[in-house]
Amino acid sequence: ALIAAALCLGAYYLRSVLAPSWTGALARLAEAILAITGLVVASELVGVVGLFEPGFIVAACVALGFGVAAWARGREPLADLPAPPVPPVSPWMVAVGAVAAFVVVVHWAMPTQQALDIGMYSQDTIWYHMSFAGRFAQDAQVGPVQITDPLKVVSWFYPQNSELIHGVGIASFHHDVLSPLLNLGWLSLCLLAAWCIGRPYGLGPLTLVAAVIVLDTPMMVEQAGNGPSDTIALFFLLAALALLVNLDAGRRGPAAPASEPLTPFLGSSAGATGPLFIAALAAGLAIGTKITLLATIGALTLGVLWLGRSQLKRVAVVWIGGLAIPSIFWYARNTVEAHNPLPWVQKGPLPGPDQLDLYPRKPHTVAHYATDTHVWKAWFFHALDDRLGPIWFLLLAAAIGALVYLVFRGRTPMLRVLAGVGIVACLAYVFTPLSAAGAQGSPSGFAPNLRYFSPGFAAGLVLLPLVLVSLGGTAEAAAAALKRNSRLVVLVFGGLVAAFLVGTIVQITFNAPHFSQAEIQRIATEGQTGFRSFAQDSYESAKLPGALLLAAALVLVPLALLLPSSKRSRRLIAGAGSVAVVAVILVLGWHQSRDYVRDRYDTTLANPFEREAGFRASTQWKQIQQWGRVQKDTRIGVVGRAAAFGQYVFYGPDISNHVQYVADEIPNGGSRPIDSCLLWRRDLNAGHYDYVVITPRLGNEAFSTPPEIAWTTDKNSQAIISTGPAAVFKLNGPLDIAGCAPATASTSKARAKASA
């Protein structure tokens, strides 16, 4: 409560200085960006010096929030631009947009409740997203990297704004009950940003429905109740687009000509500085969250600098400074740890970790299969149908067509630039490593990694309604033209609504995967849990009442505040509503948090991995997971494929277990598998582990017996779980280094026997 109150108050007053004419939804969006930036910066400041603890986090946020509020209240607003116009919107359009928003929140709320019942199970969540967040809270610092495996993908160097926010929740509550809810919050902010993109032209409901189409696809719904950072990154991108669209609309004002040549404008007015800075913060939050947005934000940066070339120095300082504030920490950390801000790119003089290529799916890009018709027919078309809905080809044509049209025919320079950024986002996806990962000719990673396409896809669809702006250059001219062409507006709006109904509700609720059993078996063998996520199978009638309640709180309650005509009535309703919401949260949240901590990762309740052909579908893994989920205040070493991809389940109910993948650390922040008994025992002894979890090795068959089992067998170790190719050892003291000779001989005999 203190963190939220302080940062929101500071954001409110700072926005009143930077963009005083912005009101309503646009002002709330800008304040959300400022508040999130404050949370990220405050957390980094305390975390980098080892003080990432509840008291220090609260103190830093309170000092920053109330300090900024006190400073801003005594400041004169910056030179301001006219407020962006807010043309009236037909009530029926608002109603349809509200229904679309309500439905998508209901869809997301169901798997969110599922996660609150049994825990977060998506692979990336329990592999590294939540592992990073848990380690932040455990070690009270955010500087050192946490090596989670010896794979070539080097995930521990990813920017971690999302994990940092999860870490704040874990540190505050000493468990992760808030984490399944966060992506539902980011979804809500995505809807707000999408509305604001069309707001200055009276097209808010259209841009909202366009975003709902993307957010309600299975590609995005699988994020609900889990820890992946795609939704929060998409919010930051949409927020940057929305802020720039409104900056453009406000700068032009009523007197601007309907057709203005392609000229620079950002540097022509000092009033653009504040809004431009807030937009830069949103873009910086995006690249501080997801590396796949680096090319997209790079293109946006070039576009902004080109638009502001008449006063390039000022625009560059404002934009690049805003970019750096919420993102530079992670790239600076990479430079310190790996001597390279982008350690996964090792070209020229830049060094990086020398990782082995052990990732189950070999890296290939979509561009690699551009002319391979067999792969398109056997893999891509089926995955697109499963992840984007049965009319995916129409949606892609609309999104890409809108971007191309606006690049060449957009009526303002800003719209042309933003459309160009959307095209860059689409092209960046096509050439992104792992976008079509898998064995040659079998890109099993295409379906789960289609989420990398969401920025370009969303940019295209939310900018589609702005094609109608070409009917008039200014807001007034556009509104008049839209009124004259009301049938066209109805046609576009109806098309978006139809696409939403056909491509999302039908797809998520009724559609089944179209893959053959052989394809699913091959995918499962490579480590993917199948094309349809566990979240997509969780639409149970028992979850509907809670989903409706959450959707009402996030969609209907804010709309209800707009019904009274007077501000006083709105404030009374807001106050009473806030008290009621807090009471409900306290009653339901207390009960839910106790159940969540008790039941998370209990395999007797559910095991989403049962659809796999790999080790985590076995009864052996269930036994290991059941053991790990109840441990507290221990040091646990893990090794092997299943243990790496599922390591977060061993953090325990109160996130108190120190879990570390046991590997040989190499220069520039890398790691390699340990290949000798001597080094293995030395690492275990140096780590002072209480337990070690051993599962089949990365790069090997799912049920092959790893040599670490023989290497760990010692007078000071006790096998408390021994299940064929896996084991859990309790370490009662240092392992005997001299005992490696018989252990190595035993391993050699076992390998020879298996080979024979």
mmCIF file of C-alpha atoms in Angstrom, residues 3 39-40 42-44 52-54 57-58 61 133 136-137 162-175 178:
data_model
loop_
_atom_site.group_PDB
_atom_site.id
_atom_site.type_symbol
_atom_site.label_atom_id
_atom_site.label_comp_id
_atom_site.label_asym_id
_atom_site.label_seq_id
_atom_site.Cartn_x
_atom_site.Cartn_y
_atom_site.Cartn_z
ATOM 1 C CA ILE A 3 4.694 1.589 -2.356
ATOM 2 C CA LEU A 39 9.420 1.185 -8.893
ATOM 3 C CA VAL A 40 12.094 -0.211 -11.219
ATOM 4 C CA ALA A 42 14.050 2.396 -6.669
ATOM 5 C CA SER A 43 14.350 -1.406 -6.640
ATOM 6 C CA GLU A 44 17.573 -1.296 -8.639
ATOM 7 C CA PHE A 52 16.580 -5.599 -1.661
ATOM 8 C CA GLU A 53 14.474 -6.173 1.448
ATOM 9 C CA PRO A 54 10.922 -5.070 2.300
ATOM 10 C CA ILE A 57 12.264 -1.177 -0.848
ATOM 11 C CA VAL A 58 9.357 0.580 0.867
ATOM 12 C CA CYS A 61 9.738 4.037 -2.994
ATOM 13 C CA ALA A 133 12.775 -13.159 -8.980
ATOM 14 C CA PHE A 136 16.540 -11.328 -5.853
ATOM 15 C CA ALA A 137 14.415 -11.664 -2.713
ATOM 16 C CA SER A 162 9.581 -8.033 -15.131
ATOM 17 C CA GLU A 163 11.413 -10.368 -12.762
ATOM 18 C CA LEU A 164 12.389 -7.398 -10.609
ATOM 19 C CA ILE A 165 8.730 -6.516 -10.085
ATOM 20 C CA HIS A 166 7.949 -10.149 -9.227
ATOM 21 C CA GLY A 167 10.841 -9.962 -6.783
ATOM 22 C CA VAL A 168 9.299 -6.943 -5.031
ATOM 23 C CA GLY A 169 6.139 -8.987 -4.414
ATOM 24 C CA ILE A 170 8.109 -11.984 -3.130
ATOM 25 C CA ALA A 171 10.233 -9.841 -0.822
ATOM 26 C CA SER A 172 7.144 -8.092 0.546
ATOM 27 C CA PHE A 173 5.047 -11.200 1.264
ATOM 28 C CA HIS A 174 7.746 -13.896 1.624
ATOM 29 C CA HIS A 175 5.908 -15.939 -1.004
ATOM 30 C CA LEU A 178 1.016 -11.953 -6.303
#
